[in-house]
Amino acid sequence: MTVKTHSFKIDTNKNFEIIDITSEVNGLIDIEEGIVSIFSRHSTSAIVVNENESGLLKDFEFMLANLITDEFSYQHDRIDNNAKSHLKSFLLSSSECLPVKNGKLDLGTWQSLFFVELDGPRRNRTVTLTMVGE
Amino acid sequence: MTVKTHSFKIDTNKNFEIIDITSEVNGLIDIEEGIVSIFSRHSTSAIVVNENESGLLKDFEFMLANLITDEFSYQHDRIDNNAKSHLKSFLLSSSECLPVKNGKLDLGTWQSLFFVELDGPRRNRTVTLTMVGE
Amino acid sequence: MTVKTHSFKIDTNKNFEIIDITSEVNGLIDIEEGIVSIFSRHSTSAIVVNENESGLLKDFEFMLANLITDEFSYQHDRIDNNAKSHLKSFLLSSSECLPVKNGKLDLGTWQSLFFVELDGPRRNRTVTLTMVGE
């Protein structure tokens, strides 16, 4: 049994951007079997698992914009004009904790792991991986 | 310290169905104390924890239908007519990572663990359990 | 490698209350590196990670009230008049599983860990910590 940690950086190019990080995370996993925490160190981003289909990812952006709308005035915008980005992050969560098998994420056929930028563009978004297993 | 993995299958009978899997998961736990990841290998399903009260489960279905409505046209529906199912899964998440104590899920009195079918009926939905502990 | 568990109690004073538990959790962590599950044993509460800015926390309360509105009649309210509290908990989740480094939560600069009371005031809300690491 062992603990291993890694981190990697992401530069984003748009205000909303959803980036498939499955391959990058698989390349950093160095246990054979166990659990890995994938954690974004930012409160205007999220980590999610779903299908990588371009139309669906557009629907996801639309859904979030529909749930957290422009029609209200948010208090946090007086300090930093990104309340909606934080609120989307609250709803989605900044981490996932996933199974590892045979040295990689044990996902289903139609599942990918995504980093969701909710307040870009940004440089040096950091994702940490913490693995426990053998 | 050890890692143990198990999986089990679920057949669902309705488009939306919420199934209490607390007993099934407890029956498969074979560590005494630690953490268990409960992961659904499907991007139109979810794993959640809450109270098993039949009226509340109806309210939960209603809430999701109200948040992800029929009033929009979704791009993913051109490929596979289940965008709303994926979007509900995005919001809820496909996994939970929970404490284990005395060889079972260490839940509160009013908590159960549920598999949520968002695009049924389906055969052979697979849930994997990955335990780390002793 | 080891497993450690702790729990602590929270008394809440309002119907909706968001309480920063970062320091309390850090004080109870007794591994150097690994993963910690932070789990609320109640189905009308939540555990979330985001920025501790007072205006943002008001926005968060407003967002939840806007998503889970008073305009509907909920079935669970015939049994226990707190359906909306449960539904908010369903959306947010009752736990987080986070990285530990150097003996404390490995959060980003603008991140705090919160217990969210959704049906207060209540006495003796219990949060359990389960750590796996070394």
Short mmCIF file of C-alpha atoms in Angstrom, two decimals:
data_model
loop_
_atom_site.label_atom_id
_atom_site.label_comp_id
_atom_site.label_asym_id
_atom_site.label_seq_id
_atom_site.Cartn_x
_atom_site.Cartn_y
_atom_site.Cartn_z
CA MET A 1 0.00 0.00 0.00
CA THR A 2 1.26 3.43 -0.91
CA VAL A 3 0.32 7.09 -1.42
CA LYS A 4 1.45 8.91 -4.56
CA THR A 5 0.81 12.53 -5.51
CA HIS A 6 1.21 14.43 -8.75
CA SER A 7 -0.05 17.70 -10.18
CA PHE A 8 -0.32 19.26 -13.60
CA LYS A 9 -1.13 22.68 -15.07
CA ILE A 10 -3.77 23.70 -17.59
CA ASP A 11 -3.94 26.95 -19.59
CA THR A 12 -7.46 27.79 -20.73
CA ASN A 13 -8.47 29.94 -23.69
CA LYS A 14 -12.13 30.80 -23.20
CA ASN A 15 -14.46 31.98 -20.45
CA PHE A 16 -16.16 28.56 -20.42
CA GLU A 17 -14.12 25.61 -21.55
CA ILE A 18 -14.42 21.89 -20.91
CA ILE A 19 -11.17 19.96 -21.34
CA ASP A 20 -10.85 16.17 -21.48
CA ILE A 21 -8.06 15.27 -19.03
CA THR A 22 -8.53 11.48 -19.10
CA SER A 23 -5.28 10.75 -20.98
CA GLU A 24 -3.23 13.20 -18.98
CA VAL A 25 -4.47 11.74 -15.69
CA ASN A 26 -3.93 8.16 -16.89
CA GLY A 27 -0.34 9.06 -17.79
CA LEU A 28 0.31 10.23 -14.21
CA ILE A 29 -1.26 7.31 -12.35
CA ASP A 30 1.39 5.13 -10.76
CA ILE A 31 -0.56 2.66 -8.71
CA GLU A 32 -2.15 -0.48 -10.14
CA GLU A 33 -5.33 -0.57 -8.08
CA GLY A 34 -6.97 1.82 -5.64
CA ILE A 35 -8.60 5.25 -5.47
CA VAL A 36 -7.45 8.55 -6.98
CA SER A 37 -8.63 12.00 -5.91
CA ILE A 38 -8.63 14.50 -8.80
CA PHE A 39 -8.81 17.97 -7.28
CA SER A 40 -8.86 21.42 -8.87
CA ARG A 41 -7.24 24.06 -6.65
CA HIS A 42 -9.58 26.81 -7.90
CA SER A 43 -13.05 27.88 -6.81
CA THR A 44 -14.19 28.88 -10.31
CA SER A 45 -13.61 25.51 -11.95
CA ALA A 46 -14.92 21.96 -11.63
CA ILE A 47 -14.03 18.31 -12.21
CA VAL A 48 -16.74 16.15 -13.80
CA VAL A 49 -17.21 12.75 -15.47
CA ASN A 50 -19.44 12.28 -18.50
CA GLU A 51 -19.44 11.54 -22.24
CA ASN A 52 -17.09 13.40 -24.60
CA GLU A 53 -19.53 14.31 -27.38
CA SER A 54 -19.19 17.85 -28.72
CA GLY A 55 -22.92 18.59 -28.88
CA LEU A 56 -23.42 17.35 -25.32
CA LEU A 57 -20.61 19.58 -24.06
CA LYS A 58 -22.38 22.57 -25.66
CA ASP A 59 -25.62 21.48 -23.95
CA PHE A 60 -23.76 21.32 -20.63
CA GLU A 61 -22.55 24.92 -21.05
CA PHE A 62 -26.07 26.00 -21.97
CA MET A 63 -27.59 24.19 -18.98
CA LEU A 64 -25.25 25.93 -16.54
CA ALA A 65 -25.95 29.34 -18.10
CA ASN A 66 -29.66 28.60 -17.79
CA LEU A 67 -29.47 27.54 -14.12
CA ILE A 68 -27.21 30.42 -13.00
CA THR A 69 -28.67 33.26 -15.01
CA ASP A 70 -27.72 36.84 -15.81
CA GLU A 71 -31.07 38.10 -14.60
CA PHE A 72 -29.94 38.59 -10.99
CA SER A 73 -27.49 40.97 -9.37
CA TYR A 74 -24.95 39.02 -7.27
CA GLN A 75 -23.21 40.46 -4.20
CA HIS A 76 -19.83 38.91 -5.01
CA ASP A 77 -19.74 40.89 -8.26
CA ARG A 78 -19.06 44.05 -6.24
CA ILE A 79 -15.70 42.54 -5.24
CA ASP A 80 -14.76 40.37 -8.19
CA ASN A 81 -16.96 40.17 -11.24
CA ASN A 82 -17.29 36.38 -11.33
CA ALA A 83 -20.10 35.34 -8.95
CA LYS A 84 -21.72 33.14 -11.58
CA SER A 85 -18.46 31.24 -12.09
CA HIS A 86 -18.23 30.47 -8.37
CA LEU A 87 -21.90 29.46 -8.18
CA LYS A 88 -21.48 26.98 -11.05
CA SER A 89 -18.44 25.55 -9.24
CA PHE A 90 -20.49 25.17 -6.01
CA LEU A 91 -23.08 23.15 -7.92
CA LEU A 92 -20.60 20.91 -9.73
CA SER A 93 -17.80 20.41 -7.14
CA SER A 94 -14.07 20.89 -7.54
CA SER A 95 -13.12 17.23 -7.28
CA GLU A 96 -13.88 13.62 -8.12
CA CYS A 97 -12.61 10.53 -6.36
CA LEU A 98 -12.43 7.65 -8.84
CA PRO A 99 -11.43 3.98 -9.01
CA VAL A 100 -8.08 2.91 -10.49
CA LYS A 101 -7.63 -0.55 -12.04
CA ASN A 102 -4.75 -1.92 -14.11
CA GLY A 103 -2.87 1.34 -13.65
CA LYS A 104 -5.52 3.68 -15.05
CA LEU A 105 -8.91 5.25 -14.34
CA ASP A 106 -11.51 2.47 -14.33
CA LEU A 107 -14.13 4.35 -16.36
CA GLY A 108 -17.01 2.99 -18.43
CA THR A 109 -16.96 2.93 -22.23
CA TRP A 110 -18.69 6.30 -22.64
CA GLN A 111 -17.07 8.14 -19.75
CA SER A 112 -14.33 10.75 -19.82
CA LEU A 113 -12.87 12.92 -17.05
CA PHE A 114 -13.10 16.68 -17.61
CA PHE A 115 -11.65 19.86 -16.16
CA VAL A 116 -14.28 22.60 -16.47
CA GLU A 117 -13.03 26.19 -16.73
CA LEU A 118 -15.80 28.49 -15.49
CA ASP A 119 -13.91 31.82 -15.38
CA GLY A 120 -11.27 31.81 -18.10
CA PRO A 121 -9.14 32.39 -19.88
CA ARG A 122 -6.57 31.58 -17.18
CA ARG A 123 -2.99 30.41 -17.06
CA ASN A 124 -1.64 27.76 -14.69
CA ARG A 125 -4.83 26.17 -13.45
CA THR A 126 -3.54 23.37 -11.20
CA VAL A 127 -5.04 19.91 -10.78
CA THR A 128 -3.65 17.61 -8.08
CA LEU A 129 -3.85 13.82 -8.11
CA THR A 130 -3.61 11.88 -4.86
CA MET A 131 -3.61 8.08 -5.18
CA VAL A 132 -3.98 5.50 -2.46
CA GLY A 133 -3.56 1.83 -3.38
CA GLU A 134 -1.03 -0.73 -4.42
CA MET B 1 -3.93 -1.94 4.77
CA THR B 2 -5.49 -3.37 1.66
CA VAL B 3 -7.41 -2.59 -1.53
CA LYS B 4 -10.50 -4.60 -2.42
CA THR B 5 -12.72 -4.26 -5.49
CA HIS B 6 -16.15 -5.61 -6.35
CA SER B 7 -18.87 -4.82 -8.85
CA PHE B 8 -22.53 -5.61 -9.25
CA LYS B 9 -25.19 -5.23 -11.94
CA ILE B 10 -28.56 -3.50 -11.84
CA ASP B 11 -31.46 -3.92 -14.28
CA THR B 12 -33.78 -0.93 -14.32
CA ASN B 13 -37.44 -0.86 -15.33
CA LYS B 14 -38.36 2.77 -15.88
CA ASN B 15 -36.94 5.87 -17.55
CA PHE B 16 -36.30 7.45 -14.15
CA GLU B 17 -35.76 5.11 -11.24
CA ILE B 18 -34.07 5.54 -7.90
CA ILE B 19 -32.88 2.30 -6.31
CA ASP B 20 -31.68 1.89 -2.73
CA ILE B 21 -28.36 -0.01 -2.93
CA THR B 22 -27.33 0.37 0.73
CA SER B 23 -27.85 -3.31 1.62
CA GLU B 24 -26.24 -4.61 -1.56
CA VAL B 25 -23.16 -2.44 -1.03
CA ASN B 26 -22.93 -3.36 2.65
CA GLY B 27 -23.00 -7.03 1.66
CA LEU B 28 -19.95 -6.53 -0.59
CA ILE B 29 -17.79 -4.49 1.77
CA ASP B 30 -14.88 -6.56 3.04
CA ILE B 31 -12.79 -4.09 4.96
CA GLU B 32 -13.52 -3.09 8.56
CA GLU B 33 -12.56 0.58 8.37
CA GLY B 34 -11.61 2.95 5.57
CA ILE B 35 -13.06 4.59 2.47
CA VAL B 36 -15.17 3.09 -0.33
CA SER B 37 -15.67 4.59 -3.78
CA ILE B 38 -19.08 3.72 -5.26
CA PHE B 39 -18.88 4.41 -8.99
CA SER B 40 -21.47 4.00 -11.76
CA ARG B 41 -19.84 3.20 -15.12
CA HIS B 42 -22.54 5.07 -17.07
CA SER B 43 -22.93 8.72 -18.03
CA THR B 44 -26.74 8.73 -17.76
CA SER B 45 -26.94 7.62 -14.14
CA ALA B 46 -25.88 8.91 -10.74
CA ILE B 47 -24.95 7.84 -7.22
CA VAL B 48 -26.46 9.89 -4.37
CA VAL B 49 -27.00 9.75 -0.59
CA ASN B 50 -30.21 10.93 1.03
CA GLU B 51 -33.34 9.76 2.87
CA ASN B 52 -35.38 6.81 1.55
CA GLU B 53 -38.89 8.27 1.81
CA SER B 54 -41.15 7.59 -1.16
CA GLY B 55 -42.62 11.09 -1.37
CA LEU B 56 -39.16 12.66 -1.23
CA LEU B 57 -37.93 10.42 -4.06
CA LYS B 58 -40.86 11.66 -6.18
CA ASP B 59 -39.91 15.24 -5.30
CA PHE B 60 -36.33 14.50 -6.38
CA GLU B 61 -37.52 13.26 -9.79
CA PHE B 62 -39.73 16.34 -10.13
CA MET B 63 -36.90 18.69 -9.15
CA LEU B 64 -34.58 17.26 -11.81
CA ALA B 65 -37.30 17.48 -14.48
CA ASN B 66 -37.88 21.08 -13.45
CA LEU B 67 -34.17 22.04 -13.59
CA ILE B 68 -33.45 20.28 -16.91
CA THR B 69 -36.59 21.07 -18.83
CA ASP B 70 -38.20 19.96 -22.09
CA GLU B 71 -38.50 23.55 -23.26
CA PHE B 72 -35.07 23.61 -24.96
CA SER B 73 -33.69 21.82 -27.97
CA TYR B 74 -30.43 20.03 -27.06
CA GLN B 75 -27.62 19.36 -29.56
CA HIS B 76 -26.86 15.88 -28.23
CA ASP B 77 -30.41 14.82 -29.12
CA ARG B 78 -29.42 14.85 -32.81
CA ILE B 79 -27.06 11.93 -32.07
CA ASP B 80 -28.72 10.10 -29.23
CA ASN B 81 -32.06 11.22 -27.85
CA ASN B 82 -31.00 11.45 -24.19
CA ALA B 83 -29.34 14.85 -23.61
CA LYS B 84 -31.45 15.56 -20.54
CA SER B 85 -30.34 12.26 -18.96
CA HIS B 86 -26.69 13.20 -19.40
CA LEU B 87 -27.26 16.71 -18.08
CA LYS B 88 -28.90 15.39 -14.90
CA SER B 89 -25.93 13.05 -14.45
CA PHE B 90 -23.51 16.00 -14.86
CA LEU B 91 -25.30 17.84 -12.06
CA LEU B 92 -25.48 14.88 -9.68
CA SER B 93 -22.18 13.04 -10.33
CA SER B 94 -21.60 9.37 -11.07
CA SER B 95 -19.90 8.50 -7.80
CA GLU B 96 -19.71 8.90 -4.05
CA CYS B 97 -16.74 8.20 -1.80
CA LEU B 98 -17.98 7.22 1.66
CA PRO B 99 -16.65 6.17 5.07
CA VAL B 100 -16.65 2.50 6.14
CA LYS B 101 -16.80 1.55 9.83
CA ASN B 102 -17.38 -1.86 11.43
CA GLY B 103 -17.47 -3.46 7.99
CA LYS B 104 -20.27 -1.35 6.51
CA LEU B 105 -21.14 2.12 5.21
CA ASP B 106 -20.97 4.56 8.13
CA LEU B 107 -24.17 6.44 7.26
CA GLY B 108 -26.42 8.50 9.51
CA THR B 109 -29.81 7.28 10.72
CA TRP B 110 -31.78 8.85 7.86
CA GLN B 111 -29.31 8.23 5.06
CA SER B 112 -29.42 5.63 2.28
CA LEU B 113 -27.22 5.15 -0.77
CA PHE B 114 -29.01 5.24 -4.13
CA PHE B 115 -28.31 4.36 -7.75
CA VAL B 116 -30.26 6.80 -9.93
CA GLU B 117 -31.30 5.59 -13.40
CA LEU B 118 -31.74 8.63 -15.63
CA ASP B 119 -32.16 6.93 -19.03
CA GLY B 120 -33.85 3.57 -18.48
CA PRO B 121 -35.00 0.98 -18.72
CA ARG B 122 -31.56 -0.60 -19.09
CA ARG B 123 -30.04 -4.00 -18.45
CA ASN B 124 -26.64 -4.57 -16.81
CA ARG B 125 -25.94 -1.17 -15.31
CA THR B 126 -22.63 -1.75 -13.50
CA VAL B 127 -21.57 -0.23 -10.19
CA THR B 128 -17.99 -0.74 -9.00
CA LEU B 129 -16.84 -0.62 -5.39
CA THR B 130 -13.22 0.15 -4.56
CA MET B 131 -12.28 -0.02 -0.87
CA VAL B 132 -9.10 1.15 0.78
CA GLY B 133 -8.61 0.42 4.46
CA GLU B 134 -7.96 -2.36 6.90
CA MET C 1 -0.16 3.24 5.62
CA THR C 2 -2.95 3.75 8.09
CA VAL C 3 -6.63 4.58 8.55
CA LYS C 4 -7.67 7.22 11.07
CA THR C 5 -11.18 8.38 11.93
CA HIS C 6 -12.50 11.35 13.88
CA SER C 7 -15.80 13.15 14.19
CA PHE C 8 -16.97 16.50 15.48
CA LYS C 9 -20.29 18.20 16.26
CA ILE C 10 -21.74 21.45 14.98
CA ASP C 11 -24.65 23.44 16.44
CA THR C 12 -26.34 25.68 13.89
CA ASN C 13 -28.34 28.83 14.56
CA LYS C 14 -30.27 29.59 11.39
CA ASN C 15 -32.37 27.76 8.83
CA PHE C 16 -29.65 28.24 6.23
CA GLU C 17 -26.10 28.58 7.47
CA ILE C 18 -22.74 28.03 5.85
CA ILE C 19 -19.92 27.37 8.30
CA ASP C 20 -16.21 27.33 7.45
CA ILE C 21 -14.81 24.10 8.93
CA THR C 22 -11.34 24.26 7.33
CA SER C 23 -9.49 24.98 10.60
CA GLU C 24 -11.46 22.45 12.61
CA VAL C 25 -10.80 19.72 10.04
CA ASN C 26 -7.10 20.63 9.77
CA GLY C 27 -6.82 20.33 13.55
CA LEU C 28 -8.14 16.75 13.41
CA ILE C 29 -6.05 15.45 10.52
CA ASP C 30 -3.38 13.06 11.75
CA ILE C 31 -1.85 11.71 8.58
CA GLU C 32 0.85 13.53 6.62
CA GLU C 33 -0.23 12.61 3.10
CA GLY C 34 -3.25 10.86 1.62
CA ILE C 35 -7.00 11.31 1.18
CA VAL C 36 -9.64 12.41 3.70
CA SER C 37 -13.38 11.83 3.40
CA ILE C 38 -15.42 14.60 5.05
CA PHE C 39 -18.94 13.26 5.51
CA SER C 40 -22.05 14.83 7.03
CA ARG C 41 -24.35 12.24 8.63
CA HIS C 42 -27.49 14.22 7.78
CA SER C 43 -29.64 14.34 4.65
CA THR C 44 -30.53 18.04 5.00
CA SER C 45 -26.96 19.35 4.97
CA ALA C 46 -24.02 19.42 2.59
CA ILE C 47 -20.23 19.62 2.43
CA VAL C 48 -18.77 21.98 -0.21
CA VAL C 49 -15.49 23.66 -1.18
CA ASN C 50 -15.34 27.26 -2.42
CA GLU C 51 -14.22 30.79 -1.50
CA ASN C 52 -15.04 32.26 1.92
CA GLU C 53 -16.31 35.70 0.84
CA SER C 54 -19.42 36.91 2.67
CA GLY C 55 -21.17 38.29 -0.42
CA LEU C 56 -20.56 35.06 -2.33
CA LEU C 57 -22.01 32.99 0.50
CA LYS C 58 -25.18 35.12 0.33
CA ASP C 59 -25.27 34.54 -3.44
CA PHE C 60 -24.95 30.80 -2.82
CA GLU C 61 -27.97 30.85 -0.48
CA PHE C 62 -29.92 32.88 -3.04
CA MET C 63 -28.98 30.53 -5.88
CA LEU C 64 -30.24 27.48 -3.97
CA ALA C 65 -33.51 29.22 -3.06
CA ASN C 66 -33.92 30.14 -6.71
CA LEU C 67 -33.27 26.59 -8.00
CA ILE C 68 -35.47 24.85 -5.40
CA THR C 69 -38.37 27.24 -5.21
CA ASP C 70 -41.41 27.74 -3.01
CA GLU C 71 -43.72 27.70 -6.00
CA PHE C 72 -44.27 23.92 -5.93
CA SER C 73 -45.98 21.63 -3.49
CA TYR C 74 -43.63 18.80 -2.43
CA GLN C 75 -44.83 15.35 -1.36
CA HIS C 76 -42.28 14.99 1.44
CA ASP C 77 -43.79 18.07 3.12
CA ARG C 78 -46.84 15.97 4.10
CA ILE C 79 -44.52 13.91 6.34
CA ASP C 80 -41.86 16.36 7.41
CA ASN C 81 -41.95 19.97 6.31
CA ASN C 82 -38.42 20.10 4.86
CA ALA C 83 -38.52 18.76 1.30
CA LYS C 84 -36.62 21.74 -0.06
CA SER C 85 -33.80 21.14 2.44
CA HIS C 86 -33.43 17.54 1.26
CA LEU C 87 -33.55 18.55 -2.40
CA LYS C 88 -30.76 21.08 -1.93
CA SER C 89 -28.71 18.37 -0.20
CA PHE C 90 -29.33 15.98 -3.13
CA LEU C 91 -27.94 18.60 -5.52
CA LEU C 92 -24.88 19.46 -3.42
CA SER C 93 -23.91 16.09 -1.87
CA SER C 94 -23.22 15.25 1.75
CA SER C 95 -19.50 14.65 1.40
CA GLU C 96 -16.20 15.65 -0.15
CA CYS C 97 -13.09 13.52 -0.52
CA LEU C 98 -10.01 15.77 -0.49
CA PRO C 99 -6.22 15.55 -0.70
CA VAL C 100 -4.06 15.84 2.43
CA LYS C 101 -0.48 17.11 2.22
CA ASN C 102 1.91 18.12 5.03
CA GLY C 103 -0.70 17.10 7.59
CA LYS C 104 -3.52 19.33 6.37
CA LEU C 105 -6.08 19.80 3.59
CA ASP C 106 -4.21 20.59 0.38
CA LEU C 107 -6.53 23.39 -0.77
CA GLY C 108 -5.84 26.26 -3.16
CA THR C 109 -5.33 29.84 -1.97
CA TRP C 110 -8.99 30.85 -2.35
CA GLN C 111 -10.59 27.61 -1.19
CA SER C 112 -12.26 26.81 2.12
CA LEU C 113 -14.21 23.76 3.26
CA PHE C 114 -17.79 24.41 4.41
CA PHE C 115 -20.55 22.61 6.26
CA VAL C 116 -23.88 23.80 4.85
CA GLU C 117 -26.90 23.69 7.17
CA LEU C 118 -30.03 23.46 5.01
CA ASP C 119 -32.66 22.78 7.72
CA GLY C 120 -31.56 24.50 10.91
CA PRO C 121 -31.28 25.49 13.55
CA ARG C 122 -30.08 22.08 14.78
CA ARG C 123 -27.94 20.79 17.61
CA ASN C 124 -25.30 18.07 17.27
CA ARG C 125 -24.86 17.91 13.53
CA THR C 126 -22.08 15.33 13.14
CA VAL C 127 -19.29 15.37 10.58
CA THR C 128 -17.01 12.35 10.28
CA LEU C 129 -13.47 12.37 8.93
CA THR C 130 -11.92 9.20 7.54
CA MET C 131 -8.28 9.44 6.47
CA VAL C 132 -6.24 6.96 4.50
CA GLY C 133 -2.54 7.63 4.00
CA GLU C 134 0.76 7.74 5.80
#
